[in-house]
């Protein structure tokens, strides 16, 4: 199952796949950030893949880079896939996938709010959990808690 | 007319003429009696304490209604503000504004560790370490969450405090 | 000749302190007369930064914090977090503990849905169902209190099992409660489900189609009310759910009434599950292998369960130490709430309250 998903992605976007692995039986694909929206469209619209449910968008601060992790499920077959993109820590930017799954809107806002990742073409990118005038991104490892 | 039950058992600040049906008191004391018997609370339920303190205490088993306490959704109609839950930095200005919108005399009960002093989230970047940093608190109820009985006890304590305030007002000087 | 009066859009503010917003939620509602043009939720008034707190606490120290997220489903929150630790650490759970967990989780689900029932009534102006729901919920809280000493935030689950065994008399009391609840459920239907005003205020209101609901990443009873039978207990079974006989509650209509009916049906299903688990409970003493010092191997894990509000996921990244490197709490209420703007558009203000009530959100979980 994972092989056919990987093949479909590689067929559609030959240079996008940087690395693959399997964690707990789920295919994890490290992607080139520029190919993200295209691959997501493919995953959602291709009938054999049909990943209709975006479960989670998270970001991890690995000190030398920020990794954004996307988790999708096909509700009918319960197939799962995880996409990962590495972003530059000084200016983390990636395209928004709201055009593919509307559920990404709030999740991306949260990642922007707490980790500082900017999502290009997001319809309403502003802070969601912290006050509008908050400075800094608390979930980063170098965040200093103000008094 | 014979009074078959002594009245001064309940009101220690009401004088009565022995054997009769006449009570003498002061306006302050009667007003205070009215206030304490019908504390309309402005339920400021923020987090988990709201469920225990406001929903459980107001509902089936612990019934706050029998004390004359009614839930009001607006600060304009309430005299008691029960701060139940964590006060975050984003919420703090609103808490202050709502407190200022209440009319005098007003009282505040801070329930739960979060409202008292920040609680289990005290070292978080977004939490105010206690609601008494922004508004004056009359009674603190410890617990996480406190039992509904603890809230009822706190209300009794508040009533004692209210009576004490009236007594102080009428105490002769140098006593 | 134009007979239309020029009108303006009005922006009103609901919350953050509001009796019907289920907590500190602020809605920026734009109205055209009485009709909602847009309803933008403004959240974060209860943001306590628990994902950062997780990095500062050890794994065991964080268990009580999970109670306080979705404070109406504390047992389920414990279960998600502890399940993630067990998955990553390869910690085994004895069978008796699994059955105890299922009993606690399902009782918690019933308690949460009873509050939903009461709150739904309150939101729409019916104050009596609240007292009925809370009355039964007190019995469930009695069961929890005799087991772990707390009424709301239990801190009961541990990696490897639960903190202590069921006390004497628990099974008898639980069975008595189940019997009582089954007898009382028709009362609930009398009060609310069959009430003409309730039906008029919820039928056909706030409809969302299955595809759109899935595209908005909705989950839980909110999604199952639109006909999508996605329940994590069946999709990715955990604990001993696959050994018990029960059904997923769904309804095809996709309106507020459907979401309400799904939850009422779930109460009945959960009562069945608890009854079966009580009968199948392995006898003997509880022997949990909770490690004294918990260090998880380097790696990551994503564990999700079916909370009373939806698909609750815990994403745990470990660097080999005794505290998480990164903990992400995938909360169903937060994600469901993102669809409120879409669902409220075109309805009246009073319907907005009903739609929000049918989401059954808990702000502790939305804001974390």
XYZ file of C-alpha atoms in Angstrom:
690
model
C 0.000 0.000 0.000
C 2.725 2.440 0.993
C 4.664 1.529 -2.150
C 1.775 2.446 -4.431
C 1.315 5.798 -2.664
C 5.023 6.518 -2.944
C 5.010 5.517 -6.597
C 2.058 7.798 -7.318
C 3.842 10.745 -5.730
C 7.108 10.049 -7.519
C 5.304 9.638 -10.832
C 3.569 12.977 -10.459
C 6.447 14.882 -8.907
C 9.720 13.132 -9.708
C 12.059 15.498 -7.872
C 9.861 16.279 -4.931
C 10.527 13.239 -2.770
C 13.663 13.762 -0.722
C 13.370 10.858 1.671
C 10.873 8.251 2.783
C 10.547 6.211 5.926
C 7.965 4.194 7.763
C 6.921 4.994 11.323
C 4.363 2.737 13.048
C 3.372 1.348 9.665
C 2.644 4.769 8.159
C 4.541 6.099 5.136
C 6.433 9.318 5.948
C 7.539 11.336 2.919
C 10.014 14.179 3.191
C 9.110 16.619 0.440
C 10.626 19.571 -1.276
C 8.550 22.500 0.118
C 7.897 23.874 -3.358
C 6.067 20.717 -4.378
C 3.833 20.621 -1.325
C 0.604 22.005 -2.752
C 0.904 19.910 -5.900
C 1.452 16.704 -3.970
C -1.440 17.498 -1.633
C -3.762 18.079 -4.588
C -2.651 14.760 -6.000
C -3.226 12.967 -2.726
C -6.687 14.347 -2.341
C -8.013 14.164 -5.885
C -6.484 11.010 -7.350
C -9.222 8.359 -6.918
C -6.845 5.560 -5.912
C -5.380 7.764 -3.175
C -8.368 9.877 -2.042
C -6.847 11.263 1.140
C -9.866 13.297 2.076
C -9.189 13.925 5.777
C -6.417 16.180 6.988
C -5.818 14.985 10.517
C -3.091 17.285 11.783
C -0.549 19.976 10.924
C 2.313 20.426 13.372
C 5.721 22.017 13.449
C 8.829 20.946 15.332
C 11.762 23.204 16.115
C 14.861 21.147 15.531
C 17.196 24.081 16.325
C 18.847 23.971 12.888
C 15.583 23.880 10.972
C 11.832 23.893 11.483
C 9.980 20.852 10.259
C 6.291 21.022 9.398
C 4.467 17.690 9.575
C 1.185 17.020 7.758
C -0.913 13.987 8.519
C -3.648 12.748 6.144
C -6.059 9.849 6.206
C -8.306 8.189 3.659
C -11.454 7.651 5.714
C -12.846 4.933 3.482
C -9.801 2.659 3.486
C -8.105 4.038 6.615
C -4.882 4.504 4.648
C -2.600 7.106 6.163
C 0.284 9.233 5.015
C 2.576 11.789 6.613
C 4.250 14.577 4.642
C 7.185 16.461 6.085
C 8.907 19.609 4.899
C 12.055 21.160 6.259
C 12.106 24.949 6.442
C 14.878 27.422 7.063
C 14.764 28.500 10.684
C 15.541 32.147 10.008
C 12.688 32.605 7.552
C 10.351 29.614 7.660
C 7.907 29.906 4.775
C 5.838 27.409 2.899
C 2.751 27.462 0.699
C -0.575 27.095 2.393
C -2.687 24.039 1.611
C -6.006 25.665 2.456
C -6.955 25.357 -1.208
C -6.798 21.566 -0.827
C -8.274 21.035 2.639
C -10.250 23.817 4.288
C -9.460 22.294 7.646
C -5.906 23.573 7.209
C -6.924 27.173 7.758
C -6.971 27.179 11.526
C -4.206 24.622 11.908
C -1.833 26.729 9.825
C -2.770 29.807 11.796
C -1.839 27.966 14.953
C 1.531 26.918 13.550
C 2.123 30.526 12.510
C 1.116 31.806 15.926
C 3.200 29.482 18.048
C 6.114 28.622 15.766
C 6.326 31.572 13.384
C 5.983 29.675 10.114
C 4.574 31.925 7.392
C 2.086 30.271 5.040
C 1.972 31.885 1.619
C -1.487 32.476 0.140
C -3.242 31.807 3.415
C -6.614 33.613 3.385
C -6.310 35.039 6.895
C -2.872 34.606 8.421
C -2.896 36.148 11.860
C -2.471 35.005 15.411
C -5.152 32.733 16.713
C -4.337 31.711 20.273
C -2.142 34.504 21.560
C -3.158 38.172 21.707
C -2.650 40.075 18.456
C 0.153 42.189 19.853
C 2.178 39.301 21.304
C 5.815 39.260 20.365
C 7.731 36.121 19.713
C 6.860 32.515 18.978
C 6.560 30.574 22.237
C 7.058 27.050 20.970
C 10.485 27.831 19.591
C 13.245 26.447 21.715
C 14.944 29.810 22.132
C 11.829 31.610 23.322
C 12.340 33.584 26.523
C 9.263 33.906 28.692
C 8.663 37.605 29.356
C 8.069 38.743 32.934
C -48.952 37.386 70.168
C -46.422 34.911 71.390
C -43.325 34.304 69.341
C -42.677 30.621 69.602
C -39.158 30.778 68.129
C -36.613 33.357 69.199
C -35.589 35.528 66.308
C -32.211 36.569 67.601
C -30.948 33.036 66.964
C -30.673 33.954 63.317
C -29.917 37.628 63.340
C -27.441 38.581 65.944
C -27.698 42.183 65.000
C -31.386 42.657 65.338
C -32.692 43.886 68.651
C -36.078 42.875 69.773
C -38.380 43.982 72.475
C -38.839 41.044 74.856
C -42.152 39.219 74.578
C -43.286 41.272 71.642
C -43.419 41.138 67.914
C -41.426 44.287 67.267
C -37.909 44.269 65.955
C -35.687 47.275 65.844
C -32.756 47.398 63.616
C -30.922 49.691 61.300
C -31.378 50.122 57.590
C -27.819 48.961 57.006
C -28.425 45.699 58.777
C -31.618 44.930 56.939
C -30.029 45.824 53.637
C -27.126 43.574 54.431
C -29.504 40.769 55.346
C -31.202 41.213 52.019
C -27.895 41.265 50.176
C -26.485 38.164 51.739
C -29.663 36.186 51.292
C -29.867 36.854 47.608
C -26.359 37.014 46.274
C -26.831 37.009 42.555
C -23.632 35.699 41.172
C -21.987 36.624 37.950
C -20.610 33.336 36.910
C -17.255 34.017 35.440
C -16.573 30.510 34.368
C -13.316 30.307 32.532
C -12.080 26.728 32.723
C -12.528 23.467 34.595
C -13.561 25.150 37.821
C -16.579 26.477 35.990
C -17.903 22.961 35.639
C -17.591 22.133 39.298
C -18.206 25.493 40.845
C -20.895 26.816 38.616
C -22.541 23.927 36.883
C -22.324 21.290 39.576
C -22.883 23.663 42.440
C -25.856 25.236 40.770
C -27.439 21.989 39.731
C -28.956 18.836 41.096
C -27.123 17.765 44.212
C -25.617 20.944 45.560
C -28.205 23.476 44.547
C -26.973 26.997 45.091
C -30.470 28.253 44.447
C -31.569 27.343 47.953
C -29.260 30.072 49.260
C -31.016 32.602 47.122
C -28.167 32.656 44.675
C -29.128 33.054 41.083
C -27.022 32.876 37.994
C -26.891 36.126 36.085
C -25.176 36.408 32.770
C -24.483 40.103 33.006
C -22.341 41.974 35.512
C -24.883 44.757 35.751
C -27.338 42.576 37.619
C -25.004 40.756 39.956
C -23.265 41.463 43.223
C -20.935 38.511 43.436
C -18.352 37.536 40.859
C -17.146 33.973 41.073
C -13.898 33.716 39.143
C -13.671 30.067 38.285
C -10.750 29.032 36.153
C -7.445 30.155 34.755
C -7.080 33.839 33.943
C -4.865 34.187 30.899
C -3.098 37.342 29.860
C -5.446 37.672 26.907
C -8.476 37.463 29.161
C -7.187 39.685 31.974
C -8.281 43.078 30.597
C -11.773 41.712 30.054
C -11.950 40.407 33.623
C -11.022 43.846 34.873
C -13.579 45.548 32.664
C -16.341 43.198 33.750
C -15.455 43.744 37.381
C -15.677 47.483 36.856
C -19.071 47.085 35.242
C -20.534 45.528 38.356
C -22.283 47.978 40.649
C -21.379 48.475 44.284
C -21.417 46.695 46.658
C -19.648 43.918 44.859
C -17.712 40.919 46.032
C -15.346 38.485 44.389
C -14.740 34.854 45.187
C -11.689 33.350 43.510
C -12.173 29.609 43.212
C -9.497 27.127 42.399
C -5.745 27.236 42.286
C -5.616 29.010 38.951
C -7.663 31.970 40.082
C -5.891 32.045 43.429
C -2.323 31.997 42.216
C -1.909 30.612 38.729
C -2.402 26.986 39.632
C -0.746 24.141 37.728
C -0.069 26.553 34.866
C 1.751 29.161 36.915
C 4.989 28.790 34.971
C 3.304 29.153 31.605
C 4.016 32.163 29.408
C 0.364 33.009 28.959
C -1.154 32.701 32.431
C -1.778 35.398 34.999
C -0.579 34.279 38.406
C -3.812 34.808 40.233
C -6.786 37.010 39.601
C -6.007 39.169 42.638
C -3.346 40.845 40.548
C -6.072 42.724 38.718
C -9.137 42.765 40.945
C -9.612 42.662 44.720
C -10.671 39.268 46.002
C -12.763 38.681 49.109
C -12.650 34.923 49.535
C -10.208 32.393 48.110
C -11.259 28.789 47.679
C -8.364 26.366 47.375
C -8.629 23.208 45.329
C -8.162 21.967 41.850
C -11.074 21.946 41.379
C -12.608 22.641 44.766
C -15.607 20.556 45.668
C -18.977 22.266 45.283
C -19.313 22.071 49.065
C -16.185 24.193 49.296
C -17.868 26.873 47.236
C -20.899 26.769 49.493
C -18.590 27.131 52.470
C -16.895 30.053 50.753
C -20.251 31.722 50.266
C -20.973 31.319 53.970
C -17.594 32.867 54.732
C -18.412 35.729 52.444
C -21.676 36.301 54.261
C -19.774 36.399 57.531
C -17.470 38.967 56.000
C -20.433 41.037 54.882
C -21.911 40.925 58.369
C -18.566 41.860 59.810
C -18.449 44.918 57.596
C -21.839 46.042 58.859
C -20.848 45.387 62.434
C -17.686 47.417 62.048
C -19.669 50.244 60.634
C -21.875 50.320 63.705
C -19.318 49.467 66.306
C -18.897 52.199 68.868
C -15.506 53.886 68.557
C -12.787 52.717 70.937
C -14.464 49.365 71.573
C -39.148 51.970 -8.530
C -36.886 50.680 -5.833
C -38.663 49.930 -2.612
C -35.647 48.588 -0.812
C -34.425 50.413 2.220
C -30.684 50.810 2.345
C -29.387 48.758 5.215
C -25.969 48.347 6.711
C -24.246 45.350 8.102
C -23.998 45.347 11.880
C -21.094 43.844 13.729
C -21.859 42.506 17.145
C -19.633 40.854 19.619
C -20.583 37.694 21.481
C -18.293 36.904 24.353
C -15.738 36.217 25.620
C -18.031 36.219 28.572
C -21.378 34.907 27.426
C -23.754 32.375 28.894
C -24.100 30.414 25.678
C -20.608 30.217 24.356
C -19.553 27.240 26.440
C -16.630 29.067 27.875
C -14.458 32.000 26.956
C -15.117 32.137 23.257
C -15.522 35.368 21.379
C -17.547 35.487 18.189
C -17.352 38.451 15.865
C -20.726 38.211 14.210
C -21.623 40.295 11.178
C -25.341 40.620 10.728
C -27.617 41.740 7.973
C -30.673 42.393 10.071
C -31.149 39.144 11.922
C -29.282 36.993 9.437
C -25.696 36.029 10.096
C -23.392 37.008 7.276
C -20.239 35.838 9.003
C -19.333 34.489 12.414
C -15.627 34.581 13.126
C -14.541 32.824 16.293
C -11.778 34.569 18.215
C -10.153 32.028 20.471
C -7.190 32.015 22.783
C -8.791 33.432 25.903
C -7.941 30.225 27.709
C -4.607 29.581 26.030
C -2.421 28.272 28.823
C 0.494 27.169 26.692
C 0.401 23.516 27.652
C 2.455 22.372 24.714
C 5.334 24.435 26.075
C 4.551 23.221 29.598
C 4.885 19.639 28.373
C 8.500 20.310 27.458
C 9.128 21.475 31.018
C 7.486 18.565 32.813
C 8.362 14.886 32.998
C 6.023 12.458 31.337
C 4.300 11.483 34.556
C 4.108 15.057 35.788
C 2.190 16.013 32.694
C -0.647 13.524 33.211
C -2.603 15.823 35.588
C -2.257 18.645 33.072
C -3.993 16.540 30.431
C -7.023 16.289 32.724
C -7.470 20.009 32.510
C -7.571 20.345 28.762
C -10.938 18.951 27.863
C -12.153 19.084 31.406
C -15.386 17.291 30.623
C -13.574 14.198 29.359
C -10.576 13.918 31.637
C -10.351 10.132 31.509
C -10.265 10.227 27.718
C -7.552 12.871 27.721
C -5.484 10.751 30.104
C -6.007 7.776 27.813
C -4.738 9.547 24.706
C -1.587 10.812 26.358
C -0.770 7.627 28.211
C -1.486 5.599 25.080
C 1.078 7.612 23.162
C 3.696 7.003 25.849
C 2.966 3.283 25.868
C 3.157 3.085 22.090
C 6.514 4.795 21.944
C 7.948 3.084 24.985
C 6.613 -0.368 24.195
C 4.983 -0.563 27.630
C 2.480 -3.364 28.095
C -0.851 -2.953 29.769
C -2.409 -5.905 31.629
C -5.821 -7.000 30.439
C -7.624 -6.117 33.635
C -6.292 -2.573 33.365
C -7.510 -2.355 29.772
C -11.025 -3.291 30.794
C -10.949 -0.840 33.668
C -9.790 1.818 31.220
C -12.653 1.085 28.846
C -15.156 1.263 31.691
C -13.769 4.615 32.807
C -13.552 6.035 29.302
C -17.094 5.129 28.392
C -18.510 6.347 31.687
C -16.671 9.587 31.022
C -18.171 9.781 27.546
C -21.646 9.389 29.027
C -20.917 12.096 31.609
C -19.714 14.440 28.894
C -22.757 13.816 26.730
C -25.036 14.385 29.712
C -23.549 17.837 30.074
C -24.019 18.343 26.348
C -27.657 17.410 26.780
C -28.095 19.883 29.617
C -26.146 22.653 27.942
C -28.018 22.219 24.682
C -31.234 22.727 26.571
C -29.837 25.767 28.370
C -28.627 27.327 25.149
C -32.064 27.084 23.640
C -33.799 28.333 26.750
C -34.906 25.069 28.338
C -33.539 25.088 31.862
C -34.968 21.805 33.130
C -32.960 19.240 31.120
C -29.817 20.611 32.708
C -30.909 19.459 36.143
C -31.811 16.020 34.841
C -28.516 15.578 33.082
C -26.521 16.751 36.088
C -28.463 14.487 38.410
C -27.358 11.384 36.545
C -23.893 12.750 36.050
C -23.503 13.015 39.821
C -23.885 9.230 39.980
C -21.066 8.789 37.499
C -18.929 11.209 39.470
C -19.625 9.141 42.576
C -18.209 6.126 40.765
C -15.122 8.083 39.776
C -14.725 9.517 43.220
C -14.757 6.134 44.909
C -12.089 4.925 42.488
C -9.618 7.751 42.306
C -10.747 10.360 44.773
C -11.584 13.164 42.367
C -14.737 14.435 40.718
C -13.423 16.217 37.690
C -9.690 15.909 37.172
C -8.762 12.332 37.895
C -5.104 11.763 37.064
C -6.053 8.091 36.980
C -4.260 6.617 33.987
C -0.587 5.701 34.118
C 1.718 4.324 31.450
C 1.254 0.605 31.958
C -2.212 0.687 33.437
C -4.128 2.726 35.951
C -3.104 4.140 39.288
C -5.224 1.817 41.420
C -7.675 -1.030 41.111
C -11.446 -0.725 41.252
C -12.644 -0.526 44.851
C -15.059 -3.010 46.400
C -18.613 -2.302 45.494
C -17.740 -0.528 42.260
C -19.202 -3.162 39.962
C -22.446 -3.339 41.910
C -22.774 0.434 41.970
C -21.929 0.738 38.291
C -24.537 -1.812 37.302
C -27.114 -0.029 39.438
C -26.228 3.215 37.695
C -26.564 1.658 34.238
C -29.986 0.341 35.122
C -31.047 3.726 36.456
C -29.721 5.604 33.449
C -31.536 3.322 31.022
C -34.777 3.916 32.888
C -34.249 7.641 32.861
C -33.294 8.099 29.209
C -36.919 8.145 28.033
C -37.427 11.092 30.411
C -34.710 12.948 28.563
C -36.444 12.235 25.299
C -39.716 13.480 26.722
C -38.132 16.716 27.821
C -36.094 17.633 24.828
C -35.947 15.220 21.937
C -39.660 15.131 21.386
C -40.227 18.751 22.240
C -41.781 20.602 19.313
C -39.951 23.820 20.037
C -36.644 22.013 20.277
C -37.227 20.240 17.001
C -38.276 23.444 15.290
C -35.107 25.112 16.468
C -32.781 22.339 15.447
C -34.198 20.476 12.475
C -32.676 21.612 9.213
C -30.488 24.172 10.962
C -26.800 24.412 10.215
C -26.589 21.664 7.636
C -23.215 20.566 6.398
C -22.643 17.875 3.827
C -20.423 14.883 4.451
C -17.734 15.937 1.962
C -17.501 19.418 3.296
C -17.376 18.236 6.872
C -14.515 15.893 6.040
C -12.730 18.643 4.134
C -12.947 20.822 7.217
C -11.289 17.975 9.183
C -14.285 17.660 11.455
C -14.576 14.578 13.594
C -16.609 13.022 16.343
C -20.375 13.287 16.714
C -20.244 16.533 14.739
C -19.005 14.590 11.730
C -21.129 11.525 12.361
C -24.206 13.716 12.305
C -23.497 14.235 8.610
C -23.471 10.548 7.828
C -19.745 9.792 7.931
C -19.229 6.740 10.116
C -15.681 7.585 11.221
C -15.044 6.526 14.799
C -11.458 5.970 15.878
C -12.557 3.132 18.136
C -13.524 1.196 15.021
C -11.040 2.632 12.535
C -7.872 2.233 14.629
C -8.996 0.092 17.554
C -7.131 0.584 20.783
C -7.526 -0.928 24.240
C -10.128 -3.702 24.087
C -12.800 -2.001 21.980
C -12.479 -4.599 19.269
C -13.463 -7.316 21.740
C -16.748 -5.656 22.608
C -19.953 -5.546 20.630
C -21.198 -2.061 19.874
C -22.221 0.199 16.982
C -21.146 3.567 15.682
C -23.958 6.101 15.927
C -24.503 8.116 12.755
C -27.284 10.090 11.192
C -27.516 11.197 7.581
C -29.172 14.598 7.846
C -26.216 16.763 8.809
C -28.235 19.281 10.774
C -28.182 20.312 14.425
C -30.847 17.796 15.375
C -28.804 15.002 13.810
C -25.728 15.935 15.839
C -27.830 15.970 18.979
C -29.387 12.590 18.201
C -25.980 11.063 17.510
C -24.839 11.974 20.988
C -27.987 10.651 22.610
C -27.488 7.383 20.750
C -23.868 7.325 21.858
C -24.988 7.434 25.473
C -26.936 4.244 24.856
C -24.028 2.581 23.054
C -21.642 3.539 25.833
C -23.976 2.041 28.426
C -23.807 -1.219 26.454
C -20.032 -1.074 26.329
C -19.707 -0.457 30.059
C -22.064 -3.309 30.814
C -20.094 -5.721 28.659
C -16.793 -4.578 30.075
C -18.053 -5.052 33.632
C -19.031 -8.617 32.785
C -15.823 -9.409 30.924
C -13.549 -7.847 33.535
C -10.748 -10.352 34.229
C -10.744 -11.324 37.875
C -7.775 -11.075 40.158
C -5.449 -8.384 41.289
C -4.299 -5.534 39.127
C -0.594 -5.720 38.371
C 0.604 -2.744 36.386
C 4.128 -2.427 35.151
C 4.428 1.335 35.377
C 8.109 2.161 35.166
C 9.466 4.127 38.090
C 11.680 6.350 36.037
C 10.228 6.920 32.634
C 12.592 7.650 29.795
C 11.279 7.085 26.311
C 13.522 6.075 23.423
C 14.288 8.627 20.757
C 11.616 8.780 18.125
C 8.085 9.935 17.597
C 4.591 8.566 17.867
C 1.099 9.693 16.941
C -1.656 8.110 18.966
C -5.282 9.029 18.540
C -8.444 8.025 20.332
C -12.101 8.796 20.029
C -12.787 11.437 22.636
C -16.332 12.540 23.377
C -15.694 15.461 21.042
C -13.927 13.735 18.210
C -10.583 12.551 16.969
C -8.142 13.404 19.755
C -4.531 12.959 18.713
C -1.308 13.145 20.686
C 1.879 13.633 18.669
C 4.866 12.975 20.874
C 8.462 13.543 19.818
C 11.074 12.218 22.193
C 14.781 12.952 22.349
C 15.551 10.124 24.729
C 15.186 12.128 27.933
C 12.550 12.027 30.630
C 10.482 14.826 29.175
C 8.948 15.339 25.747
C 10.886 17.237 23.094
C 7.635 18.248 21.449
C 4.070 17.434 22.332
C 1.283 18.370 19.964
C -2.275 18.054 21.157
C -4.534 17.576 18.166
C -7.745 18.749 19.697
C -11.045 17.975 17.969
C -12.882 21.005 19.333
C -10.327 23.436 17.900
C -10.555 21.969 14.444
C -14.330 21.556 14.487
C -14.695 25.183 15.519
C -12.873 26.289 12.374
C -15.976 25.349 10.428
C -18.326 27.539 12.456
C -18.109 30.474 10.072
C -19.151 28.306 7.171
C -21.953 26.602 9.075
C -23.485 29.698 10.600
C -23.640 31.722 7.422
C -27.196 32.406 6.365
C -28.849 31.483 9.628
C -30.274 33.765 12.267
C -28.594 34.756 15.490
C -30.715 32.374 17.515
C -29.718 29.557 15.181
C -26.087 30.482 15.675
C -26.424 29.584 19.326
C -28.011 26.261 18.455
C -25.312 25.447 15.900
C -22.546 26.339 18.315
C -24.204 24.193 20.956
C -24.320 21.236 18.591
C -20.559 21.430 18.106
C -20.140 20.706 21.811
C -16.824 22.454 22.167
C -14.802 22.814 25.314
C -12.605 25.878 25.374
C -9.912 24.225 27.440
C -9.329 21.928 24.517
C -9.711 24.592 21.848
C -7.155 26.894 23.387
C -4.919 24.430 25.204
